[in-house]
PDB file of C-alpha atoms in Angstrom:
ATOM      1  CA  UNK A   1      54.262  97.436 123.438  1.00  0.00           C
ATOM      2  CA  UNK A   2      54.514  99.417 120.154  1.00  0.00           C
ATOM      3  CA  UNK A   3      56.682 101.965 121.971  1.00  0.00           C
ATOM      4  CA  UNK A   4      58.965  99.184 123.243  1.00  0.00           C
ATOM      5  CA  UNK A   5      59.276  97.707 119.739  1.00  0.00           C
ATOM      6  CA  UNK A   6      60.066 101.113 118.252  1.00  0.00           C
ATOM      7  CA  UNK A   7      62.763 101.714 120.862  1.00  0.00           C
ATOM      8  CA  UNK A   8      64.241  98.274 120.189  1.00  0.00           C
ATOM      9  CA  UNK A   9      64.393  98.961 116.448  1.00  0.00           C
ATOM     10  CA  UNK A  10      66.070 102.309 117.040  1.00  0.00           C
ATOM     11  CA  UNK A  11      68.580 100.722 119.388  1.00  0.00           C
ATOM     12  CA  UNK A  12      69.417  97.965 116.919  1.00  0.00           C
ATOM     13  CA  UNK A  13      69.713 100.522 114.126  1.00  0.00           C
ATOM     14  CA  UNK A  14      72.069 102.681 116.174  1.00  0.00           C
ATOM     15  CA  UNK A  15      74.182  99.661 117.097  1.00  0.00           C
ATOM     16  CA  UNK A  16      74.498  98.605 113.462  1.00  0.00           C
ATOM     17  CA  UNK A  17      75.402 102.058 112.236  1.00  0.00           C
ATOM     18  CA  UNK A  18      77.847 102.773 115.066  1.00  0.00           C
ATOM     19  CA  UNK A  19      79.789  99.553 114.539  1.00  0.00           C
ATOM     20  CA  UNK A  20      83.516 100.003 114.151  1.00  0.00           C
ATOM     21  CA  UNK A  21      85.079  98.670 110.946  1.00  0.00           C
ATOM     22  CA  UNK A  22      88.679  97.529 110.738  1.00  0.00           C
ATOM     23  CA  UNK A  23      91.149  99.362 108.506  1.00  0.00           C
ATOM     24  CA  UNK A  24      94.475  97.767 107.563  1.00  0.00           C
ATOM     25  CA  UNK A  25      97.473 100.095 107.765  1.00  0.00           C
ATOM     26  CA  UNK A  26     101.247  99.983 107.972  1.00  0.00           C
ATOM     27  CA  UNK A  27     103.465 102.231 110.064  1.00  0.00           C
ATOM     28  CA  UNK A  28     103.893 105.292 107.818  1.00  0.00           C
ATOM     29  CA  UNK A  29     103.925 108.477 109.895  1.00  0.00           C
ATOM     30  CA  UNK A  30     102.555 111.084 109.851  1.00  0.00           C
ATOM     31  CA  UNK A  31      99.801 109.482 107.735  1.00  0.00           C
ATOM     32  CA  UNK A  32      99.275 106.175 109.548  1.00  0.00           C
ATOM     33  CA  UNK A  33     100.954 105.437 112.871  1.00  0.00           C
ATOM     34  CA  UNK A  34     100.105 103.908 116.223  1.00  0.00           C
ATOM     35  CA  UNK A  35     102.181 106.642 117.842  1.00  0.00           C
ATOM     36  CA  UNK A  36     100.310 109.555 116.257  1.00  0.00           C
ATOM     37  CA  UNK A  37      97.251 111.318 117.628  1.00  0.00           C
ATOM     38  CA  UNK A  38      94.142 109.675 116.157  1.00  0.00           C
ATOM     39  CA  UNK A  39      96.460 107.158 114.429  1.00  0.00           C
ATOM     40  CA  UNK A  40      97.694 109.706 111.889  1.00  0.00           C
ATOM     41  CA  UNK A  41      96.439 112.113 109.243  1.00  0.00           C
ATOM     42  CA  UNK A  42      94.909 109.405 107.039  1.00  0.00           C
ATOM     43  CA  UNK A  43      92.674 108.092 109.810  1.00  0.00           C
ATOM     44  CA  UNK A  44      91.684 111.629 110.759  1.00  0.00           C
ATOM     45  CA  UNK A  45      90.650 112.283 107.155  1.00  0.00           C
ATOM     46  CA  UNK A  46      88.802 108.962 106.882  1.00  0.00           C
ATOM     47  CA  UNK A  47      86.786 109.562 110.039  1.00  0.00           C
ATOM     48  CA  UNK A  48      86.057 113.135 109.006  1.00  0.00           C
ATOM     49  CA  UNK A  49      84.686 112.073 105.614  1.00  0.00           C
ATOM     50  CA  UNK A  50      82.303 109.526 107.084  1.00  0.00           C
ATOM     51  CA  UNK A  51      81.207 111.209 110.312  1.00  0.00           C
ATOM     52  CA  UNK A  52      77.822 112.147 108.817  1.00  0.00           C
ATOM     53  CA  UNK A  53      77.135 108.466 108.136  1.00  0.00           C
ATOM     54  CA  UNK A  54      78.089 107.469 111.708  1.00  0.00           C
ATOM     55  CA  UNK A  55      80.645 105.035 110.302  1.00  0.00           C
ATOM     56  CA  UNK A  56      83.515 104.446 112.686  1.00  0.00           C
ATOM     57  CA  UNK A  57      86.883 102.876 111.958  1.00  0.00           C
ATOM     58  CA  UNK A  58      89.499 101.070 114.032  1.00  0.00           C
ATOM     59  CA  UNK A  59      93.077 100.519 112.814  1.00  0.00           C
ATOM     60  CA  UNK A  60      94.897  97.224 112.476  1.00  0.00           C
ATOM     61  CA  UNK A  61      98.591  97.988 112.080  1.00  0.00           C
ATOM     62  CA  UNK A  62     100.692  95.298 110.421  1.00  0.00           C
ATOM     63  CA  UNK A  63     104.167  95.106 108.829  1.00  0.00           C
ATOM     64  CA  UNK A  64     103.969  95.280 105.000  1.00  0.00           C
ATOM     65  CA  UNK A  65     104.527  91.542 104.438  1.00  0.00           C
ATOM     66  CA  UNK A  66     101.856  90.576 106.980  1.00  0.00           C
ATOM     67  CA  UNK A  67      99.482  93.212 105.618  1.00  0.00           C
ATOM     68  CA  UNK A  68      99.814  91.717 102.128  1.00  0.00           C
ATOM     69  CA  UNK A  69      99.100  88.239 103.506  1.00  0.00           C
ATOM     70  CA  UNK A  70      96.105  89.469 105.502  1.00  0.00           C
ATOM     71  CA  UNK A  71      94.671  91.197 102.438  1.00  0.00           C
ATOM     72  CA  UNK A  72      94.802  87.934 100.498  1.00  0.00           C
ATOM     73  CA  UNK A  73      92.017  86.656 102.772  1.00  0.00           C
ATOM     74  CA  UNK A  74      88.379  87.767 102.904  1.00  0.00           C
ATOM     75  CA  UNK A  75      88.589  88.930 106.513  1.00  0.00           C
ATOM     76  CA  UNK A  76      89.293  92.604 105.909  1.00  0.00           C
ATOM     77  CA  UNK A  77      87.001  95.585 105.271  1.00  0.00           C
ATOM     78  CA  UNK A  78      89.115  98.619 104.356  1.00  0.00           C
ATOM     79  CA  UNK A  79      92.818  99.131 103.796  1.00  0.00           C
ATOM     80  CA  UNK A  80      95.244 101.995 103.262  1.00  0.00           C
ATOM     81  CA  UNK A  81      97.728  99.371 102.054  1.00  0.00           C
ATOM     82  CA  UNK A  82      97.101  98.128  98.496  1.00  0.00           C
ATOM     83  CA  UNK A  83      95.982  94.501  98.061  1.00  0.00           C
ATOM     84  CA  UNK A  84      97.946  92.330  95.644  1.00  0.00           C
ATOM     85  CA  UNK A  85      95.139  92.198  93.076  1.00  0.00           C
ATOM     86  CA  UNK A  86      94.168  95.850  93.264  1.00  0.00           C
ATOM     87  CA  UNK A  87      91.805  95.794  90.290  1.00  0.00           C
ATOM     88  CA  UNK A  88      89.517  93.332  92.072  1.00  0.00           C
ATOM     89  CA  UNK A  89      88.658  95.829  94.791  1.00  0.00           C
ATOM     90  CA  UNK A  90      86.912  99.225  94.740  1.00  0.00           C
ATOM     91  CA  UNK A  91      89.136 102.129  95.725  1.00  0.00           C
ATOM     92  CA  UNK A  92      88.395 105.736  96.631  1.00  0.00           C
ATOM     93  CA  UNK A  93      90.586 108.781  97.243  1.00  0.00           C
ATOM     94  CA  UNK A  94      90.693 111.153 100.175  1.00  0.00           C
ATOM     95  CA  UNK A  95      91.064 114.147  97.900  1.00  0.00           C
ATOM     96  CA  UNK A  96      92.109 116.707 100.506  1.00  0.00           C
ATOM     97  CA  UNK A  97      95.545 115.135 100.777  1.00  0.00           C
ATOM     98  CA  UNK A  98      98.082 115.273  97.958  1.00  0.00           C
ATOM     99  CA  UNK A  99     101.229 113.206  98.497  1.00  0.00           C
ATOM    100  CA  UNK A 100     104.343 114.056  96.486  1.00  0.00           C
ATOM    101  CA  UNK A 101     106.890 111.260  96.167  1.00  0.00           C
ATOM    102  CA  UNK A 102     110.460 111.350  94.971  1.00  0.00           C
ATOM    103  CA  UNK A 103     113.939 110.401  96.143  1.00  0.00           C
ATOM    104  CA  UNK A 104     116.038 111.528  99.098  1.00  0.00           C
ATOM    105  CA  UNK A 105     119.832 111.630  99.092  1.00  0.00           C
ATOM    106  CA  UNK A 106     122.554 113.098 101.239  1.00  0.00           C
ATOM    107  CA  UNK A 107     122.957 116.780 100.425  1.00  0.00           C
ATOM    108  CA  UNK A 108     125.254 117.637  97.521  1.00  0.00           C
ATOM    109  CA  UNK A 109     126.156 120.929  95.859  1.00  0.00           C
ATOM    110  CA  UNK A 110     124.433 120.028  92.589  1.00  0.00           C
ATOM    111  CA  UNK A 111     120.642 120.200  92.075  1.00  0.00           C
ATOM    112  CA  UNK A 112     118.878 116.883  92.642  1.00  0.00           C
ATOM    113  CA  UNK A 113     116.960 116.361  89.414  1.00  0.00           C
ATOM    114  CA  UNK A 114     117.036 114.181  86.310  1.00  0.00           C
ATOM    115  CA  UNK A 115     115.512 113.972  82.855  1.00  0.00           C
ATOM    116  CA  UNK A 116     115.591 110.171  82.757  1.00  0.00           C
ATOM    117  CA  UNK A 117     115.955 107.574  85.502  1.00  0.00           C
ATOM    118  CA  UNK A 118     118.764 106.042  83.449  1.00  0.00           C
ATOM    119  CA  UNK A 119     120.910 108.892  84.805  1.00  0.00           C
ATOM    120  CA  UNK A 120     120.734 107.075  88.160  1.00  0.00           C
ATOM    121  CA  UNK A 121     121.821 103.730  86.685  1.00  0.00           C
ATOM    122  CA  UNK A 122     123.780 101.486  89.052  1.00  0.00           C
ATOM    123  CA  UNK A 123     122.566 103.232  92.195  1.00  0.00           C
ATOM    124  CA  UNK A 124     120.727 101.655  95.127  1.00  0.00           C
ATOM    125  CA  UNK A 125     117.279 102.874  96.174  1.00  0.00           C
ATOM    126  CA  UNK A 126     115.694 101.868  99.483  1.00  0.00           C
ATOM    127  CA  UNK A 127     111.995 101.382  98.862  1.00  0.00           C
ATOM    128  CA  UNK A 128     109.138 100.306 101.091  1.00  0.00           C
ATOM    129  CA  UNK A 129     108.417  96.642 100.524  1.00  0.00           C
ATOM    130  CA  UNK A 130     105.576  96.499  98.038  1.00  0.00           C
ATOM    131  CA  UNK A 131     103.124  93.844  96.925  1.00  0.00           C
ATOM    132  CA  UNK A 132     102.841  95.628  93.579  1.00  0.00           C
ATOM    133  CA  UNK A 133     105.530  93.518  91.937  1.00  0.00           C
ATOM    134  CA  UNK A 134     104.637  94.725  88.471  1.00  0.00           C
ATOM    135  CA  UNK A 135     103.919  98.357  89.168  1.00  0.00           C
ATOM    136  CA  UNK A 136     104.980 100.824  86.500  1.00  0.00           C
ATOM    137  CA  UNK A 137     107.305 102.635  88.888  1.00  0.00           C
ATOM    138  CA  UNK A 138     109.162  99.474  89.891  1.00  0.00           C
ATOM    139  CA  UNK A 139     109.487  98.565  86.208  1.00  0.00           C
ATOM    140  CA  UNK A 140     110.967 101.995  85.515  1.00  0.00           C
ATOM    141  CA  UNK A 141     113.554 101.543  88.261  1.00  0.00           C
ATOM    142  CA  UNK A 142     114.537  98.082  87.066  1.00  0.00           C
ATOM    143  CA  UNK A 143     114.675  99.134  83.407  1.00  0.00           C
ATOM    144  CA  UNK A 144     117.022 101.954  84.425  1.00  0.00           C
ATOM    145  CA  UNK A 145     119.345  99.407  86.079  1.00  0.00           C
ATOM    146  CA  UNK A 146     118.586 100.754  89.554  1.00  0.00           C
ATOM    147  CA  UNK A 147     118.897  98.239  92.386  1.00  0.00           C
ATOM    148  CA  UNK A 148     115.900  98.205  94.733  1.00  0.00           C
ATOM    149  CA  UNK A 149     116.508  97.469  98.415  1.00  0.00           C
ATOM    150  CA  UNK A 150     113.285  96.435 100.147  1.00  0.00           C
ATOM    151  CA  UNK A 151     112.702  97.928 103.595  1.00  0.00           C
ATOM    152  CA  UNK A 152     109.879  97.553 106.104  1.00  0.00           C
ATOM    153  CA  UNK A 153     109.619 101.295 106.781  1.00  0.00           C
ATOM    154  CA  UNK A 154     110.839 104.645 105.460  1.00  0.00           C
ATOM    155  CA  UNK A 155     112.612 105.014 108.796  1.00  0.00           C
ATOM    156  CA  UNK A 156     114.676 101.913 108.034  1.00  0.00           C
ATOM    157  CA  UNK A 157     115.477 103.279 104.577  1.00  0.00           C
ATOM    158  CA  UNK A 158     116.687 106.607 105.977  1.00  0.00           C
ATOM    159  CA  UNK A 159     118.889 104.794 108.469  1.00  0.00           C
ATOM    160  CA  UNK A 160     120.470 102.881 105.586  1.00  0.00           C
ATOM    161  CA  UNK A 161     121.015 106.177 103.762  1.00  0.00           C
ATOM    162  CA  UNK A 162     122.623 107.697 106.851  1.00  0.00           C
ATOM    163  CA  UNK A 163     125.083 104.774 106.940  1.00  0.00           C
ATOM    164  CA  UNK A 164     125.612 105.136 103.160  1.00  0.00           C
ATOM    165  CA  UNK A 165     124.415 101.605 102.448  1.00  0.00           C
ATOM    166  CA  UNK A 166     122.048 102.985  99.819  1.00  0.00           C
ATOM    167  CA  UNK A 167     122.267 106.014  97.550  1.00  0.00           C
ATOM    168  CA  UNK A 168     118.636 107.114  97.752  1.00  0.00           C
ATOM    169  CA  UNK A 169     115.402 106.527  99.620  1.00  0.00           C
ATOM    170  CA  UNK A 170     112.012 106.565  97.909  1.00  0.00           C
ATOM    171  CA  UNK A 171     109.757 108.684 100.107  1.00  0.00           C
ATOM    172  CA  UNK A 172     107.100 111.331 100.129  1.00  0.00           C
ATOM    173  CA  UNK A 173     108.406 114.729 101.135  1.00  0.00           C
ATOM    174  CA  UNK A 174     106.225 115.489 104.162  1.00  0.00           C
ATOM    175  CA  UNK A 175     106.567 112.008 105.602  1.00  0.00           C
ATOM    176  CA  UNK A 176     110.304 111.902 104.946  1.00  0.00           C
ATOM    177  CA  UNK A 177     110.927 115.159 106.781  1.00  0.00           C
ATOM    178  CA  UNK A 178     108.749 114.040 109.675  1.00  0.00           C
ATOM    179  CA  UNK A 179     110.649 110.751 110.063  1.00  0.00           C
ATOM    180  CA  UNK A 180     114.024 112.514 109.837  1.00  0.00           C
ATOM    181  CA  UNK A 181     113.055 114.665 112.801  1.00  0.00           C
ATOM    182  CA  UNK A 182     111.921 111.576 114.706  1.00  0.00           C
ATOM    183  CA  UNK A 183     115.303 109.925 114.030  1.00  0.00           C
ATOM    184  CA  UNK A 184     117.203 113.027 115.091  1.00  0.00           C
ATOM    185  CA  UNK A 185     118.631 113.579 111.608  1.00  0.00           C
ATOM    186  CA  UNK A 186     119.457 117.095 110.433  1.00  0.00           C
ATOM    187  CA  UNK A 187     117.238 118.118 107.510  1.00  0.00           C
ATOM    188  CA  UNK A 188     120.060 120.205 106.039  1.00  0.00           C
ATOM    189  CA  UNK A 189     122.096 117.019 105.571  1.00  0.00           C
ATOM    190  CA  UNK A 190     119.502 115.541 103.218  1.00  0.00           C
ATOM    191  CA  UNK A 191     118.155 116.632  99.871  1.00  0.00           C
ATOM    192  CA  UNK A 192     114.772 115.850  98.333  1.00  0.00           C
ATOM    193  CA  UNK A 193     114.634 115.509  94.575  1.00  0.00           C
ATOM    194  CA  UNK A 194     113.213 118.352  92.538  1.00  0.00           C
ATOM    195  CA  UNK A 195     111.951 115.719  90.106  1.00  0.00           C
ATOM    196  CA  UNK A 196     108.773 114.001  91.272  1.00  0.00           C
ATOM    197  CA  UNK A 197     108.268 110.304  90.648  1.00  0.00           C
ATOM    198  CA  UNK A 198     104.646 110.251  91.696  1.00  0.00           C
ATOM    199  CA  UNK A 199     101.910 112.539  92.991  1.00  0.00           C
ATOM    200  CA  UNK A 200      98.828 110.910  94.409  1.00  0.00           C
ATOM    201  CA  UNK A 201      96.020 111.143  96.941  1.00  0.00           C
ATOM    202  CA  UNK A 202      95.557 108.904  99.939  1.00  0.00           C
ATOM    203  CA  UNK A 203      93.751 105.821  98.665  1.00  0.00           C
ATOM    204  CA  UNK A 204      91.462 103.456 100.549  1.00  0.00           C
ATOM    205  CA  UNK A 205      90.631  99.961  99.256  1.00  0.00           C
ATOM    206  CA  UNK A 206      87.333  98.285 100.137  1.00  0.00           C
ATOM    207  CA  UNK A 207      86.542  94.585 100.287  1.00  0.00           C
ATOM    208  CA  UNK A 208      82.999  94.262  98.814  1.00  0.00           C
ATOM    209  CA  UNK A 209      82.403  91.171 100.957  1.00  0.00           C
ATOM    210  CA  UNK A 210      82.464  93.426 103.999  1.00  0.00           C
ATOM    211  CA  UNK A 211      79.182  95.353 104.091  1.00  0.00           C
ATOM    212  CA  UNK A 212      79.493  98.842 105.526  1.00  0.00           C
ATOM    213  CA  UNK A 213      76.162 100.738 105.753  1.00  0.00           C
ATOM    214  CA  UNK A 214      76.030 103.938 103.674  1.00  0.00           C
ATOM    215  CA  UNK A 215      79.614 103.495 102.470  1.00  0.00           C
ATOM    216  CA  UNK A 216      78.852 103.732  98.748  1.00  0.00           C
ATOM    217  CA  UNK A 217      76.553 106.722  99.201  1.00  0.00           C
ATOM    218  CA  UNK A 218      79.263 108.487 101.160  1.00  0.00           C
ATOM    219  CA  UNK A 219      81.959 107.715  98.591  1.00  0.00           C
ATOM    220  CA  UNK A 220      79.882 109.323  95.833  1.00  0.00           C
ATOM    221  CA  UNK A 221      80.012 112.622  97.734  1.00  0.00           C
ATOM    222  CA  UNK A 222      83.817 112.658  97.985  1.00  0.00           C
TER     223      UNK A 222
END
């Protein structure tokens, strides 16, 4: 009987620790994508960081607007997409990945750089729909009299740029090049800005109401 009880406890413990936790993501290859191996680089990094804790993750891919709505509930555990009230939720970085973000335009003879965003006044920038309505970057664009065109994906933004319906696309460099290849666009026809608008790591938000065993201990080691 003691042996049976011990085995039962071990089995229950294993089941609890091997449970899969849902992670909210949007389609943003090569970082998060249903069409990528292992759902993209971000999921690979997330699973790698927590493999010692036997924490497993399963993706829930949603369009940006639906992701924002879903994150306004208490039903989620982790998210690569920022919740509306970011400061209410713990966040941690996957430090091995540095993402450099700037603008993309059709190739011109002149260098693509600026000292002030006001130099781009009156232009249209396609930007992934964001729930960060008051973010510093969006404020900078608006203060510089730059018109923001919301898109559901970087792919959609690049297609608008190809048709010259926008002047620029806000994108990270690695992801932008990847999507161009997927769309069959020639990289030589497009120019990434030498000026960076943002450099960041992949961030993961956690809903404290969702208990994940060993999560906090693992985060401290990142």
